[in-house]
CSV table of C-alpha atoms in Angstrom, one decimal:
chain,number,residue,atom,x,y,z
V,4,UNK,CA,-1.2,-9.4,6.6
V,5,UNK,CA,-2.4,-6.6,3.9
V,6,UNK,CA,-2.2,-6.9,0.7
V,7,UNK,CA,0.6,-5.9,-1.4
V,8,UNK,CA,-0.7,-3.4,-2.7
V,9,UNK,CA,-1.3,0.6,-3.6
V,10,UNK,CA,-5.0,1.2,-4.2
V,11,UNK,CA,-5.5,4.9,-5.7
V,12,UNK,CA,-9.6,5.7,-6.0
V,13,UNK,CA,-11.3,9.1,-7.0
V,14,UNK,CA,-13.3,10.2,-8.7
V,15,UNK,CA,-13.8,10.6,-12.9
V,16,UNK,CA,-10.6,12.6,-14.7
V,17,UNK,CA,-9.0,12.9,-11.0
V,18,UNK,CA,-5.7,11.9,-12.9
V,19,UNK,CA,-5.7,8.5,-11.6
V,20,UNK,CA,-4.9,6.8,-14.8
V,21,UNK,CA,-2.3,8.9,-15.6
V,22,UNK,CA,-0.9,8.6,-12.0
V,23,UNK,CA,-1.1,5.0,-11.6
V,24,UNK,CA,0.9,4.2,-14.9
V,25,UNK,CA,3.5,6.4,-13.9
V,26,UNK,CA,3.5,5.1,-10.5
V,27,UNK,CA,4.3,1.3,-12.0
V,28,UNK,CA,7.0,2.8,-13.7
V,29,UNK,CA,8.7,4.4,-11.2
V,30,UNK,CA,8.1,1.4,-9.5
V,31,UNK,CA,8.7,-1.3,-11.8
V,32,UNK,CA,5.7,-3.2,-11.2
V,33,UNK,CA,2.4,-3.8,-12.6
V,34,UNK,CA,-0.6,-1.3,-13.7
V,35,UNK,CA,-3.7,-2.8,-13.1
V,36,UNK,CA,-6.6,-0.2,-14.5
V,37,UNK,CA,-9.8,-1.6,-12.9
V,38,UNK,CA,-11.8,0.9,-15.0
V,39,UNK,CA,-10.6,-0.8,-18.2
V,40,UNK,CA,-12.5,-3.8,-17.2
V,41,UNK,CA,-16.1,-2.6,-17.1
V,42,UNK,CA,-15.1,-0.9,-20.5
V,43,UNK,CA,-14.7,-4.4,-21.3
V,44,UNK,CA,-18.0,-5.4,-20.4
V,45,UNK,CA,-20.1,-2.6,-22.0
V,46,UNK,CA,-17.6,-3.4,-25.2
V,47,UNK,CA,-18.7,-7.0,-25.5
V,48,UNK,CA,-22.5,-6.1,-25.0
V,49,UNK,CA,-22.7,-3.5,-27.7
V,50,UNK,CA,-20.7,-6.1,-29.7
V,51,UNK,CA,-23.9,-8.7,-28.4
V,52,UNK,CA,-26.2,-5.9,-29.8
V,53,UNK,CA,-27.0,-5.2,-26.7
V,54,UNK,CA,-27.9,-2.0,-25.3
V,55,UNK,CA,-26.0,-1.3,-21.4
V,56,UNK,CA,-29.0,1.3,-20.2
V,57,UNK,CA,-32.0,-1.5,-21.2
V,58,UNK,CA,-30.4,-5.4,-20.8
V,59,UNK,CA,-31.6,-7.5,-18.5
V,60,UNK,CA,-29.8,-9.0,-15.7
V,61,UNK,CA,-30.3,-12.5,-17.3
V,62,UNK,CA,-28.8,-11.6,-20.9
V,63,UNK,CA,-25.5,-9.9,-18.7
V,64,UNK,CA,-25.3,-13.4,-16.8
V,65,UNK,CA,-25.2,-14.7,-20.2
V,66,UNK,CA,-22.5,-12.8,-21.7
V,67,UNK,CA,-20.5,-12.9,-18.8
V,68,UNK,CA,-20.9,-16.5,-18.9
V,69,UNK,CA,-19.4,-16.6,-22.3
V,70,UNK,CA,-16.8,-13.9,-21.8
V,71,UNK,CA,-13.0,-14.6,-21.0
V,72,UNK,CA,-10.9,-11.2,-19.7
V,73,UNK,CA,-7.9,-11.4,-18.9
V,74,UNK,CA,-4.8,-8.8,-18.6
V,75,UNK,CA,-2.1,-9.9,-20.5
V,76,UNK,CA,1.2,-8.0,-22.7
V,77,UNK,CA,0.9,-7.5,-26.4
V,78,UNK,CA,4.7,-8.1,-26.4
V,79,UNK,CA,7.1,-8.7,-23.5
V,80,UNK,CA,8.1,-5.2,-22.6
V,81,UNK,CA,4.6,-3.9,-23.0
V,82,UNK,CA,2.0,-2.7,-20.2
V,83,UNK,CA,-0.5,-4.8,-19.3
V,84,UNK,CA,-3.8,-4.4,-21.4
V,85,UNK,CA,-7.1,-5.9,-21.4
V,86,UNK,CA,-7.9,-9.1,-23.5
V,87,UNK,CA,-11.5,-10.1,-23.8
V,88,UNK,CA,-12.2,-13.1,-25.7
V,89,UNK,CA,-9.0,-13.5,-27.4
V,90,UNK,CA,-8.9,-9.9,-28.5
V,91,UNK,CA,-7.1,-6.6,-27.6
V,92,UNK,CA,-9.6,-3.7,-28.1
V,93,UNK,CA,-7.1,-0.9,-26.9
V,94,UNK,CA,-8.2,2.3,-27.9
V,95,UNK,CA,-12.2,1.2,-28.4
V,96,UNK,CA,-12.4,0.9,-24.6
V,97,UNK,CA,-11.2,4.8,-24.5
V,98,UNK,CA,-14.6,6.2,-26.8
V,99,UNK,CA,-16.7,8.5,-25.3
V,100,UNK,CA,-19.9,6.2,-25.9
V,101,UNK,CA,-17.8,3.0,-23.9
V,102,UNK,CA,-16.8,5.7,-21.3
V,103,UNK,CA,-20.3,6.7,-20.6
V,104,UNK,CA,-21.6,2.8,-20.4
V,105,UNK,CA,-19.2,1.7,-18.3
V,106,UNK,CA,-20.4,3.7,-15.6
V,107,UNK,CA,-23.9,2.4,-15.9
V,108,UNK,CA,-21.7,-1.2,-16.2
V,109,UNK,CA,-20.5,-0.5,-13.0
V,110,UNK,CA,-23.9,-0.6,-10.9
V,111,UNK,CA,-24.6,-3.9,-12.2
V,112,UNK,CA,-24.1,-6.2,-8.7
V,113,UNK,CA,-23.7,-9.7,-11.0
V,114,UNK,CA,-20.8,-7.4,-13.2
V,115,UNK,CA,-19.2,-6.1,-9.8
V,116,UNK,CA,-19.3,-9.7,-8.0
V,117,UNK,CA,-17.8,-11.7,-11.9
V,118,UNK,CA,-14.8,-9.1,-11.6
V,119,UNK,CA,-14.1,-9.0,-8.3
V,120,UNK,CA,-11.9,-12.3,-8.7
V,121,UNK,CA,-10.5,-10.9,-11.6
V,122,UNK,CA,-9.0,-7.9,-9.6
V,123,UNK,CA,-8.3,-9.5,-6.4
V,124,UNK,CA,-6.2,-12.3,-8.6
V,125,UNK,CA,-4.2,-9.9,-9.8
V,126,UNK,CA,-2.7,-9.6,-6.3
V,127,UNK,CA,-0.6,-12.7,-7.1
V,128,UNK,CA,1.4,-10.8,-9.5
V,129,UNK,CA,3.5,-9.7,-6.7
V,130,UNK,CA,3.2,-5.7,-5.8
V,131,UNK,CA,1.2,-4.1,-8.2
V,132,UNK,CA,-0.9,-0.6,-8.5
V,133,UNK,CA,-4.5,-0.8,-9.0
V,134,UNK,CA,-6.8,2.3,-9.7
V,135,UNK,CA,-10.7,2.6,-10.1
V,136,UNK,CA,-13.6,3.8,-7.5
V,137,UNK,CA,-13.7,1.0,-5.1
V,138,UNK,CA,-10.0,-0.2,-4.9
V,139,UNK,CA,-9.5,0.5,-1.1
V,140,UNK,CA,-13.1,0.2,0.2
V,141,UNK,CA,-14.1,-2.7,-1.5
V,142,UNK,CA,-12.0,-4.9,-3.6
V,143,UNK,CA,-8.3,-4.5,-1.6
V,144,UNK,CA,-9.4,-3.0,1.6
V,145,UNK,CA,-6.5,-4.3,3.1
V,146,UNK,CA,-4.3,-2.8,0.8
V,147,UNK,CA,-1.0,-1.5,2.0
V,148,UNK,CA,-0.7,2.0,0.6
V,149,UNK,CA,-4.4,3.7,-0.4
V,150,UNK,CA,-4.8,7.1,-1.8
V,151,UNK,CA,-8.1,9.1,-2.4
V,152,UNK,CA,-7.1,11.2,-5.7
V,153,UNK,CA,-9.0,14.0,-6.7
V,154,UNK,CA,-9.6,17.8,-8.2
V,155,UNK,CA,-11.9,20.7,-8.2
V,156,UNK,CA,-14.8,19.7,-10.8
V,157,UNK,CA,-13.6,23.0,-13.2
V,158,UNK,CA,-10.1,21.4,-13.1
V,159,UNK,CA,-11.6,17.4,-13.9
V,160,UNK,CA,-13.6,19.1,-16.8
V,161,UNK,CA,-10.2,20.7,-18.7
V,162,UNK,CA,-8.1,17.5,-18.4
V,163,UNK,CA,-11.3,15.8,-19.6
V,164,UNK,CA,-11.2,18.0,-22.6
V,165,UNK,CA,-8.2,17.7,-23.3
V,166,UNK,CA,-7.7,14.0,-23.3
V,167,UNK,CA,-8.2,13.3,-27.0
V,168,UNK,CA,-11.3,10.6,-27.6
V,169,UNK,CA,-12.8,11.1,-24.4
V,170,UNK,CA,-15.2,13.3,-25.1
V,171,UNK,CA,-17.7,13.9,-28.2
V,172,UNK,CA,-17.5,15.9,-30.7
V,173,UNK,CA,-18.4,19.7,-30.2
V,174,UNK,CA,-17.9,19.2,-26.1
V,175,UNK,CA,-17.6,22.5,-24.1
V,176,UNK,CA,-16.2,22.8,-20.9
V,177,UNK,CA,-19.6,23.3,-19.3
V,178,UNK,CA,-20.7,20.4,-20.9
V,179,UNK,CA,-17.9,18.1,-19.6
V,180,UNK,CA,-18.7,19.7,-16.1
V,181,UNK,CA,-22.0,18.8,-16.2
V,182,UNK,CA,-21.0,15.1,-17.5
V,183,UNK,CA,-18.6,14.5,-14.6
V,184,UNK,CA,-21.2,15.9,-12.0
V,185,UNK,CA,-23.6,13.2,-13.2
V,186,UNK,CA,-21.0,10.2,-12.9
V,187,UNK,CA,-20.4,11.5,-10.0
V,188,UNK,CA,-23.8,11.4,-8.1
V,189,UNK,CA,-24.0,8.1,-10.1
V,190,UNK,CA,-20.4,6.6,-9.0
V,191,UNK,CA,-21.3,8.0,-5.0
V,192,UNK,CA,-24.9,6.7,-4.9
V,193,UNK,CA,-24.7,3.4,-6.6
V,194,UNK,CA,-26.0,0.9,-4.4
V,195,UNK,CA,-22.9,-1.7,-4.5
V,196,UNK,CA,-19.3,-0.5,-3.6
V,197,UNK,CA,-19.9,3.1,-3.9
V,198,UNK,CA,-17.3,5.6,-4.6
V,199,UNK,CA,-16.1,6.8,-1.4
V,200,UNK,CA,-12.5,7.3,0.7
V,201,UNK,CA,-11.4,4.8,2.3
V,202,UNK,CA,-11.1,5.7,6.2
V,203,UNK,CA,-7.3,5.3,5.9
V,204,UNK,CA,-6.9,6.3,2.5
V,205,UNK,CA,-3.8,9.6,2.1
V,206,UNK,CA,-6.2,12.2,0.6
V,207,UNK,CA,-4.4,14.1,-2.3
V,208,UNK,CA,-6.2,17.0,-3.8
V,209,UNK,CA,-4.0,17.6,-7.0
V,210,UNK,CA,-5.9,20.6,-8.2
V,211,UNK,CA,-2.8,22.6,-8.3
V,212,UNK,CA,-0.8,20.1,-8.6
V,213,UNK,CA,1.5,19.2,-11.8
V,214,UNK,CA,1.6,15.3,-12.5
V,215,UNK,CA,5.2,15.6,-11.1
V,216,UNK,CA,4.4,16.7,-8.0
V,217,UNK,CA,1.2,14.0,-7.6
V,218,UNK,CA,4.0,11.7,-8.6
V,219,UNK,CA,6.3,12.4,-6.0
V,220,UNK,CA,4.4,13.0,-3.3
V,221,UNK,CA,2.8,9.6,-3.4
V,222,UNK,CA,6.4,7.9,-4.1
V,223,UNK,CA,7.6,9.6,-1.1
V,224,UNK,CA,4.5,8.5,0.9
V,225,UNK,CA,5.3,5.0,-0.4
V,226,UNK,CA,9.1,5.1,0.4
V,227,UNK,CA,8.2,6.5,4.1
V,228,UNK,CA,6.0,3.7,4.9
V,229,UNK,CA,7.8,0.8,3.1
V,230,UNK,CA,11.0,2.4,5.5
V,231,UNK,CA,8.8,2.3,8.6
V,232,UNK,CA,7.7,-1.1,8.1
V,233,UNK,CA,10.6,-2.9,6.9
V,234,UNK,CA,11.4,-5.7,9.5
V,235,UNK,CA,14.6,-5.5,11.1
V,236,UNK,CA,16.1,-9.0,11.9
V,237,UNK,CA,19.5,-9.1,13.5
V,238,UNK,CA,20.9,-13.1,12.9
V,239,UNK,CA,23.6,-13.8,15.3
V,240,UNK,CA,25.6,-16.9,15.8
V,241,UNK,CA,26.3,-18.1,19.0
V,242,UNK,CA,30.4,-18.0,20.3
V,243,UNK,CA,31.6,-20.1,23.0
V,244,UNK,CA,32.1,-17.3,24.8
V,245,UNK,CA,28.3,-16.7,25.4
V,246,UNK,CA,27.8,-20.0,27.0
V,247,UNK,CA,27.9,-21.0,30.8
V,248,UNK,CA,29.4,-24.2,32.6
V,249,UNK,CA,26.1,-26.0,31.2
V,250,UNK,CA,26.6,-25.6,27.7
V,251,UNK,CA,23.8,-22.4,27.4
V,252,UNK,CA,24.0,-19.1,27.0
V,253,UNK,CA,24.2,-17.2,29.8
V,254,UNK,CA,21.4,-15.8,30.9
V,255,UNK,CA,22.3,-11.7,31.0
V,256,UNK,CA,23.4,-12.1,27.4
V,257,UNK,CA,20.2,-11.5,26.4
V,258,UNK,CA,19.8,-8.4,27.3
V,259,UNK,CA,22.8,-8.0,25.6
V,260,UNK,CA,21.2,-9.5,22.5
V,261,UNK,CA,18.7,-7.2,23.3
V,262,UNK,CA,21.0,-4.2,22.6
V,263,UNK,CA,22.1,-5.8,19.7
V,264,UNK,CA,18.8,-5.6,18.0
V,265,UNK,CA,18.0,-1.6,19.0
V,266,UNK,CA,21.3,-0.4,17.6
V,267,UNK,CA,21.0,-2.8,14.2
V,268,UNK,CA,17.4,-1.2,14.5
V,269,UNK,CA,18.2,2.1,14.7
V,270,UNK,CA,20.7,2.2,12.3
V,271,UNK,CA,18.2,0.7,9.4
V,272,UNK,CA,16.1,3.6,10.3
V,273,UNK,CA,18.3,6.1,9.9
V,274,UNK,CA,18.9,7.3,13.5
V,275,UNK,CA,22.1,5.8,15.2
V,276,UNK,CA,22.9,5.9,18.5
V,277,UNK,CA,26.0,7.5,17.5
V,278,UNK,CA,24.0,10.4,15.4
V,279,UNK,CA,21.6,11.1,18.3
V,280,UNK,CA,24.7,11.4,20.5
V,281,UNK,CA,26.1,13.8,18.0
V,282,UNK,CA,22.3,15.8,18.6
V,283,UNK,CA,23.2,15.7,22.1
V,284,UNK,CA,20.6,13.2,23.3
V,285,UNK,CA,20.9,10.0,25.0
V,286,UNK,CA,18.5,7.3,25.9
V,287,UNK,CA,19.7,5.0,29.3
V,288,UNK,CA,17.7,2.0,30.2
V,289,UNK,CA,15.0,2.7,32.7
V,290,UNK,CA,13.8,-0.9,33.1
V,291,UNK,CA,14.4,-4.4,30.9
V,292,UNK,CA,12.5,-7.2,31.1
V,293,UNK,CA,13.5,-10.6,29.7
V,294,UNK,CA,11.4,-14.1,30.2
V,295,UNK,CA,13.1,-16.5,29.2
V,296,UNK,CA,10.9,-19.4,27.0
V,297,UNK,CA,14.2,-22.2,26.1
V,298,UNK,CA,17.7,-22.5,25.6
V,299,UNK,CA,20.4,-21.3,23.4
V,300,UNK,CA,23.5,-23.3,22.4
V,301,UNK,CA,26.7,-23.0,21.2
V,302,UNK,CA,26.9,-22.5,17.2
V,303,UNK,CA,23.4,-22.1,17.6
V,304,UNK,CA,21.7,-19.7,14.6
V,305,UNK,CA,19.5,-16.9,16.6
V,306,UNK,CA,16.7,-14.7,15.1
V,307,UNK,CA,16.4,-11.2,17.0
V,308,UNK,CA,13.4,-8.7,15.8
V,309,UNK,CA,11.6,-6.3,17.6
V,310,UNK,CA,9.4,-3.2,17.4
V,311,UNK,CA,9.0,0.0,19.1
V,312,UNK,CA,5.7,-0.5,21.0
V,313,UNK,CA,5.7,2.6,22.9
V,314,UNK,CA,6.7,6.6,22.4
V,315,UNK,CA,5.5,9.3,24.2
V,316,UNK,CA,6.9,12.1,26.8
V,317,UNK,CA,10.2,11.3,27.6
V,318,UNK,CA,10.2,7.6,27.2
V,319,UNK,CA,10.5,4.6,24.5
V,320,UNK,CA,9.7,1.1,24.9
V,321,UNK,CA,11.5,-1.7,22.4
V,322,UNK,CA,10.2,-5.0,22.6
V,323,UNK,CA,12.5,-7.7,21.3
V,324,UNK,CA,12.2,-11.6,20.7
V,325,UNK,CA,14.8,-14.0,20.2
V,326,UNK,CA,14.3,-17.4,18.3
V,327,UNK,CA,16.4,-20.4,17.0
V,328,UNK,CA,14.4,-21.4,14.1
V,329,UNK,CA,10.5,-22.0,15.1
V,330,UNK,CA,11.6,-22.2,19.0
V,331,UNK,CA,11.2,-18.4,20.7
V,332,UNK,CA,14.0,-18.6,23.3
V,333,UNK,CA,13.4,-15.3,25.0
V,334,UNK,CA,11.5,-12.6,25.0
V,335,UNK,CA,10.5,-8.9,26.7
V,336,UNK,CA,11.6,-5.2,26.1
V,337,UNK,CA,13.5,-2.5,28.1
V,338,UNK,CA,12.2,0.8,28.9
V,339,UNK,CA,14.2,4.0,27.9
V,340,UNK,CA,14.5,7.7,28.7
V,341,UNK,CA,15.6,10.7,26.6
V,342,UNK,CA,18.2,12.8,28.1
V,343,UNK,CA,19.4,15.8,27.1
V,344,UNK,CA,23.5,15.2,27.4
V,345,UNK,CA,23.9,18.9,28.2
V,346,UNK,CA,21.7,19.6,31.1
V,347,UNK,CA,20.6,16.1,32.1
V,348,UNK,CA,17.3,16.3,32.6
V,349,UNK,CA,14.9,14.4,30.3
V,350,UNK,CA,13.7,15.6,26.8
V,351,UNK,CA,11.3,14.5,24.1
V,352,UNK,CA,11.1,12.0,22.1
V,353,UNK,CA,13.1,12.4,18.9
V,354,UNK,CA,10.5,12.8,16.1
V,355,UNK,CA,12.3,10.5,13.9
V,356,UNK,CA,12.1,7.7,16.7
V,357,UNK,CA,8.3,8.4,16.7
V,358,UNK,CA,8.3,7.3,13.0
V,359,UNK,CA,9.2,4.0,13.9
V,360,UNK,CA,6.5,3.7,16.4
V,361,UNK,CA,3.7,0.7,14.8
């Protein structure tokens, strides 16, 4: 099973901050800034008196060892912020020197390995969005929804500019360019977990994109998928009627049950029976296959889910499983053709069907 949740990496001033709060909120669930938490780290070493570019592997295992991080809210209708060691250090973590550290942090393996709990513990918040570098390759890369956010560098550098503390004083845009090329190289080449899209990441290149648009694009990749993978279950209780001279249901009511399930199905989806009629297509059983596994009874409570398995040319295949509780009773699929009501001969499959294929 993935986990629940929406992983968006890229690159340095991509917009994924900006995105990922506004994504919670839309949302209504948690903002989890993974970049926040390596801030964290070069904060407490330059508190240690340390230096980030010259300690030694030994003095970071020592101040991890003595470091508590956590993500907690200042008050109860507050974001979620980083505490570290019983202290909130809000806009510190945002300074151009932290900013620069933390990417040199960020190569550390024994920093990488100490927060990787961290961030995969969050998980048990319930849905949450998490942002950084390595949020769908590495730390979640079962995540549900990924995205791979980024910009043309000329575009990175203005937002960077513009984002007040970020950079230091007397900063030109050439400047900032040349500062986000070199986090770059650093961020692609490190040696652990280095930035890179994930294989099945949705690639969004927001260089001419307002933060509106970024927004909405991603909410409506989210709502697509969340609608494609939402799990129809039809419950059905079992009439007298259904049942034979032995007390069980009859044996051709499951196809029945069976037919049942695809129109409770296709309704969820958005497509009907009745609505492709109305688009002059029809889809007649071909073939149906049932095996049969144990029996039904009357007043029994029955489970019926399914899936399409199968889409392409003319035809569908829905498979379907009944249960009663943990027992499966029955299960198989039937085989179906698109017809074109008008002409009779066979047409494609619908595109929206197609959505629902897994």
């Amino acid at each position: 099973m993935s986990s629940n949740v929406i992983a968006i990496d890229g690159p340095a001033a991509s917009g994924k901050s900006t995105v990922a709060r506004r994504l919670s909120e839309a949302l209504g669930i948690a903002y989890i800034n993974t970049g926040a938490l390596y801030r964290a780290v070069a904060w407490k070493l330059y508190r240690r008196g340390l230096d980030p570019y010259s300690v030694t592997p030994g003095q970071v295992d020592q101040v991890l060892a003595e470091t508590a991080i956590s993500y907690e809210r200042i008050t109860p209708d507050a974001p979620l912020e980083i505490k570290i060691d019983g202290v909130f250090p809000g806009s510190e973590l945002r300074s151009a020197e932290i900013s620069a550290a933390a990417s040199k942090v960020a190569t550390m393996p024994n920093v990488r390995a100490w927060l990787l709990d961290l961030q995969r513990g969050m998980a048990k918040l319930g849905r949450i969005v998490m942002e950084g570098r390595d949020i769908g390759t590495a730390v979640f890369p079962d995540a549900q929804f990924k995205f791979f956010l980024t910009a043309s560098p000329l575009v990175r550098a203005r937002r960077r500019l513009s984002q007040s503390g970020e950079t230091v004083d007397g900063a030109t845009l050439e400047s900032v360019a040349r500062d986000i090329a070199a986090r770059d190289e650093q961020d692609s080449n490190r040696a652990v977990a280095p930035l890179r899209r994930a294989e099945d990441a949705v690639f969004v290149d927001n260089s001419e994109w307002e933060i509106e648009q970024t927004l909405q694009f991603m909410l409506d990749q989210i709502k697509e998928k969340d609608a494609m993978e939402k799990e129809t279950v039809l419950t059905y209780r079992v009439p007298y009627a259904d049942t034979d001279q032995m007390g069980v249901v009859y044996y051709a009511n499951y196809l029945k049950y069976f037919e049942m399930f695809r129109s409770e199905m296709l309704i969820d989806a958005g497509l009907s029976y009745l609505q492709m009629e109305k688009e002059g297509i029809a889809m007649p059983v071909i073939e149906a296959v049932c095996r049969y596994k144990s029996s039904a009874h009357f007043e029994d409570r029955l489970s019926i889910t399914g899936r399409v398995a199968e889409a392409k040319g003319v035809r569908v295949k829905i498979e379907c499983e009944v249960r009663c509780g943990d027992r499966i009773l029955a299960d198989g699929y039937t085989i179906h053709a698109c017809m074109d009501m008008k002409t009779g001969r066979p047409t494609r499959v619908p595109a929206a069907l197609l959505k629902l294929l897994k």
